[in-house]
Each structure stands twice: as C-alpha cells, then as structure tokens.
Short mmCIF file of C-alpha atoms in Angstrom, two decimals:
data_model
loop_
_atom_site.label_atom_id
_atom_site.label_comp_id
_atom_site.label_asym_id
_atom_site.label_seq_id
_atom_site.Cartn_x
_atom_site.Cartn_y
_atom_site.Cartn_z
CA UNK W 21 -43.85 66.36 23.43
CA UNK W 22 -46.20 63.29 22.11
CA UNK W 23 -49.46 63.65 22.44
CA UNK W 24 -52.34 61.17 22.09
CA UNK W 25 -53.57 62.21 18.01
CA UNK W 26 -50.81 64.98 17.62
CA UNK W 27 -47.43 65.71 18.06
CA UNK W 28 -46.53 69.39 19.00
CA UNK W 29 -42.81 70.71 18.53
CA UNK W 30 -42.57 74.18 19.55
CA UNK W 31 -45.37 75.69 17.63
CA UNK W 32 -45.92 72.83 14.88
CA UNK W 33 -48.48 70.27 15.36
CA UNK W 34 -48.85 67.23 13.47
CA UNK W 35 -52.14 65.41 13.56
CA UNK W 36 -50.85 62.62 11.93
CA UNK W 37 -47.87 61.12 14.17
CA UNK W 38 -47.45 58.45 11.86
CA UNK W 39 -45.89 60.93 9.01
CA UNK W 40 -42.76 61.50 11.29
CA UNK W 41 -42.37 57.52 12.94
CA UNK W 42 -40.13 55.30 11.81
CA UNK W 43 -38.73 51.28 13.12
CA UNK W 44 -35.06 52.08 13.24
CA UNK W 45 -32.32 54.47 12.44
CA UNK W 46 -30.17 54.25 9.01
CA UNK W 47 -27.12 56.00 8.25
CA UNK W 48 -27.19 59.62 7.52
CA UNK W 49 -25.78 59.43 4.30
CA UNK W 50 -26.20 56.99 0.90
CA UNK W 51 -25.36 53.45 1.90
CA UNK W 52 -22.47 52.99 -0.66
CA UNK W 53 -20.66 56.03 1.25
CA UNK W 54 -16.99 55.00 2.68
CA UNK W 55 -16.61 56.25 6.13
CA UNK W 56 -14.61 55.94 9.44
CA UNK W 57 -15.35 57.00 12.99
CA UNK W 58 -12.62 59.68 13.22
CA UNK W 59 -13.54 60.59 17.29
CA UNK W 60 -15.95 58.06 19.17
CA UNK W 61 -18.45 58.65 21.73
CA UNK W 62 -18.13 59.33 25.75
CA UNK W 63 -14.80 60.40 27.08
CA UNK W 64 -11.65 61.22 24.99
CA UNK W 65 -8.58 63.74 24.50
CA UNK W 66 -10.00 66.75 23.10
CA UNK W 67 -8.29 67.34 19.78
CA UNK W 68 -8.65 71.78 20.02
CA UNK W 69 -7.21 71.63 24.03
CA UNK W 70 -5.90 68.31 24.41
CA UNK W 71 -7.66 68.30 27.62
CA UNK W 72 -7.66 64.95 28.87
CA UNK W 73 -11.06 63.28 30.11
CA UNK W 74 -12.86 65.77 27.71
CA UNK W 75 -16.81 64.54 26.93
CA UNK W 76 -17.48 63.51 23.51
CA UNK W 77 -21.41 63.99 23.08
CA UNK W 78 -21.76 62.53 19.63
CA UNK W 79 -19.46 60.39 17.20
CA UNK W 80 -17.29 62.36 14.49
CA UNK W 81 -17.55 60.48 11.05
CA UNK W 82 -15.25 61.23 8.31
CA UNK W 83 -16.38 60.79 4.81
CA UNK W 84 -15.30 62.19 1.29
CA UNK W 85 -16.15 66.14 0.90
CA UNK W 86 -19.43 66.81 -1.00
CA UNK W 87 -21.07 64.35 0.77
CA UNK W 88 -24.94 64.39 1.19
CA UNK W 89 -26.42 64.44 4.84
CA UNK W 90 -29.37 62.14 5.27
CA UNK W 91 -31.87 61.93 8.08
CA UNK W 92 -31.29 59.18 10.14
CA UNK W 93 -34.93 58.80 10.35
CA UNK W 94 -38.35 60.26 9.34
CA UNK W 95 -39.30 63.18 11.44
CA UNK W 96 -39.43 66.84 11.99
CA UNK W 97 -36.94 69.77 11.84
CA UNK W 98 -36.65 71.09 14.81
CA UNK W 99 -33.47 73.76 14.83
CA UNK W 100 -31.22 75.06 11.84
CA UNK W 101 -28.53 76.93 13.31
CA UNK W 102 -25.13 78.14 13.32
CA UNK W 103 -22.37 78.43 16.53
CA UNK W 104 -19.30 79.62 15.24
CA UNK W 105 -17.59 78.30 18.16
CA UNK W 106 -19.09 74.99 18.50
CA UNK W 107 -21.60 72.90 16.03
CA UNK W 108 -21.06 75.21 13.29
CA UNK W 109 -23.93 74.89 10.81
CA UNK W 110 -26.41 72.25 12.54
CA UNK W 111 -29.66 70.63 12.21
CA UNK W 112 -31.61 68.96 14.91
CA UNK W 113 -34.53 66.66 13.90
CA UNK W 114 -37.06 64.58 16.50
CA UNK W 115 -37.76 61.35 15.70
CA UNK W 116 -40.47 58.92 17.20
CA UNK W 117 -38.75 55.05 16.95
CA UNK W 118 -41.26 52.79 18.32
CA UNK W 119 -43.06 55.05 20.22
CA UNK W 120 -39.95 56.66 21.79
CA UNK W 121 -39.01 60.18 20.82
CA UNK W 122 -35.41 60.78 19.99
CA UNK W 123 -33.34 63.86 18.29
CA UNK W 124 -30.47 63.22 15.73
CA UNK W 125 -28.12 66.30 15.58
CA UNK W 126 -26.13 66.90 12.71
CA UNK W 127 -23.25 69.10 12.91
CA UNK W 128 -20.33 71.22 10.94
CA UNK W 129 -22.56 71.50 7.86
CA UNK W 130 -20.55 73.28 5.08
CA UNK W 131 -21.92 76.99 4.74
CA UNK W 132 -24.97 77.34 2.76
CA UNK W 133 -25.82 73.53 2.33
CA UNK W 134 -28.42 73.34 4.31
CA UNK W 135 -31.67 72.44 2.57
CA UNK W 136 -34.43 72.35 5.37
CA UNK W 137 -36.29 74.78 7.67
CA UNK W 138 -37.45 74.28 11.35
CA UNK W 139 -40.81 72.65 11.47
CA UNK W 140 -40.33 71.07 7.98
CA UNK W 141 -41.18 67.09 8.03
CA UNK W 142 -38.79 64.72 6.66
CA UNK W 143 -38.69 60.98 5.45
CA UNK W 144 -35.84 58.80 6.32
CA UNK W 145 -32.71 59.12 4.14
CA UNK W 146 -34.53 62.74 2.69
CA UNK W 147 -31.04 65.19 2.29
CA UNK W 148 -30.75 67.73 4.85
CA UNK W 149 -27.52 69.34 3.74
CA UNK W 150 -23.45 68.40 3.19
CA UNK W 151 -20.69 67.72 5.14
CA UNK W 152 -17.92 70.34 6.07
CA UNK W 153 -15.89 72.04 8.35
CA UNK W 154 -17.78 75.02 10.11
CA UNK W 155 -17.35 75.50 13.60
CA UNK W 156 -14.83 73.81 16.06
CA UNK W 157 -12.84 71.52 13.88
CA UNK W 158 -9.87 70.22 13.73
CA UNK W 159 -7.65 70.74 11.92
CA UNK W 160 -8.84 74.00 11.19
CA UNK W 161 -9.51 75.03 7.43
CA UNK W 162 -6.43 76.84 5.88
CA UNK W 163 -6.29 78.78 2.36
CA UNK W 164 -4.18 75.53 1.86
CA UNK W 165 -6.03 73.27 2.70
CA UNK W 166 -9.59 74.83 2.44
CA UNK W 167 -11.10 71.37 3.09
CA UNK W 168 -9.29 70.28 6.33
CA UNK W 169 -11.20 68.80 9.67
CA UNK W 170 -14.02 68.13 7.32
CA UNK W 171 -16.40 65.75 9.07
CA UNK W 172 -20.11 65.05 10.16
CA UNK W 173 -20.54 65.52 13.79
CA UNK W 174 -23.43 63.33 14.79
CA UNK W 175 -25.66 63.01 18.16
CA UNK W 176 -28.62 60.88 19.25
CA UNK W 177 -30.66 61.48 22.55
CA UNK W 178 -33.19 60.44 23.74
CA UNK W 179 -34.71 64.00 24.76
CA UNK W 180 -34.24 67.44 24.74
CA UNK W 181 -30.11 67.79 24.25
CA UNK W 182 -28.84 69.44 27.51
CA UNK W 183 -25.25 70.07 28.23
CA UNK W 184 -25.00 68.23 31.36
CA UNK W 185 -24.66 64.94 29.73
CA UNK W 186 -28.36 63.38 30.87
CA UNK W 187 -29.87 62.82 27.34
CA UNK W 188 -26.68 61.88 24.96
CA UNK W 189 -26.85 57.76 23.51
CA UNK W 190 -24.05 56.43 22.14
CA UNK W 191 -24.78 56.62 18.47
CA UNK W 192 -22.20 53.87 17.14
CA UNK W 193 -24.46 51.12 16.92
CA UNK W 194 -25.97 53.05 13.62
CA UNK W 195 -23.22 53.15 11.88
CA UNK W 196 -21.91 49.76 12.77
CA UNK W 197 -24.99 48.20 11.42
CA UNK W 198 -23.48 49.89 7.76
CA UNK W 199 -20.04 49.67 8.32
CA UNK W 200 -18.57 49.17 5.20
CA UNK W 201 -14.88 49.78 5.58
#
C-alpha cells in the first residue's frame, strides 16, 4: 500500500519511495534477446486440458534456455515461491509507474536460479533469476528432452493478483515496444 513518505509491503517499509519508482516498463530480459509470444493473453485453448475458453492471466514468452530474467521495473520483492502444480518457481515484484502501483510476476523459473529474497529492492533490468520449465508446462520435461516447455510466464496487474480475473493487464504492449523478431 503507498503511503504519503513510505511505502509498506507486508512488513518492509521504504522511506524513500523514489528507490523503487520507475517511468515505464522494459523487457524482462537483455534487449538483444530473440523471443516470441508462444501463448498470448485473455482467453485461449489450454495447452495441459485443451479446455476451450481457458483464461490466460499472463503472456508465455519463449526465449533460448539460460536466459537471464530481468525486472521489468525498479521495485521490491514481494514473493519467491514455488507451486509445483502451477507457477513453478516464481517471483512477484511491486512496482510504482507514475504513481500507480503495479506487480510483474515471473513464472517457471528453472530450479535454483533464483537470485532475490522477499523484501529485497531492485533496479530495473537487475537479474532476478533464469528461465525454465518448473511447474505446469507444456510440453512437459522428459529425460529426452530435459529442456522442453521451457518458457517465461509473465503477468502485470495492477494490484494484488487474485484469481478471479479483477487485477490481470494485458502485458503485450511491453514486449511489443522490443519486439525484435
């Protein structure tokens, strides 16, 4: 929650609000990174269920394995997690964009890349961890094919994220402005 002087995320408090503000969102990995939106935003076939109609809360980007995750913006750490059935290894960060707070999640981290801590504060484009394949993916990982449905599963909203589909934006627009493909 912003407050006037401070901003207060769970138990951390930051006197200094400016420290985790930013103007705009960049792409959550190096510029010069080739990528493709592998599963857009908002309503699609689910790839696991093939469940038609199926909501989509963030945008799945596929880029080479090994690659660094970035914060989309400066601010601070707010969950480090894992779901073995859903996000896999995540990070969620808050952001303040022109006086608006925001939170990028950033999902199916490979295991033990993860290189911040809840309440940590981060600059824009600092590495958080590298993208993988934990958690519901698809394909699924083989001994084959160790690397398969690796992807970054990103989300922006514009609150808390809830379930019932009140807080999720549509993300694309950030990786649009760096499309390089």
């Amino acid at each position: 929650m912003a407050l006037f002087g401070a901003y207060s995320v769970d138990e951390t408090v930051i006197q200094d609000e400016s420290v985790i503000m930013d103007s705009e969102f960049y792409l959550p990995f190096a510029d010069d990174v080739n990528f493709v939106i592998t599963s857009p935003f908002g309503t699609r076939v689910d790839p696991l269920t093939n469940v038609a109609n199926s909501s989509h809360r963030g945008v799945d980007i596929g880029v080479p394995v090994g690659t660094e995750i970035l914060s989309a913006a400066s601010g601070i750490v707010t969950l480090v997690g894992n779901s073995s059935t859903g996000l896999g290894n995540y990070v969620y960060i808050n952001h303040v964009i022109d006086n608006k707070t925001y939170i990028t999640v950033y999902a199916h981290m490979k295991n033990d890349s993860i290189v911040v801590e809840k309440g940590q504060i981060v600059k824009a484009k600092d590495k958080i961890g590298v993208v993988g394949n934990t958690g519901r993916v698809f394909p699924k990982p083989s001994l084959d094919n160790p690397d398969a449905g690796t992807h970054l599963h990103f989300e922006l909203h514009d609150t808390i994220r809830k379930l019932d589909g009140t807080t999720e934006l549509d993300p694309t627009y950030i990786f649009q402005k760096g499309d390089n493909n």
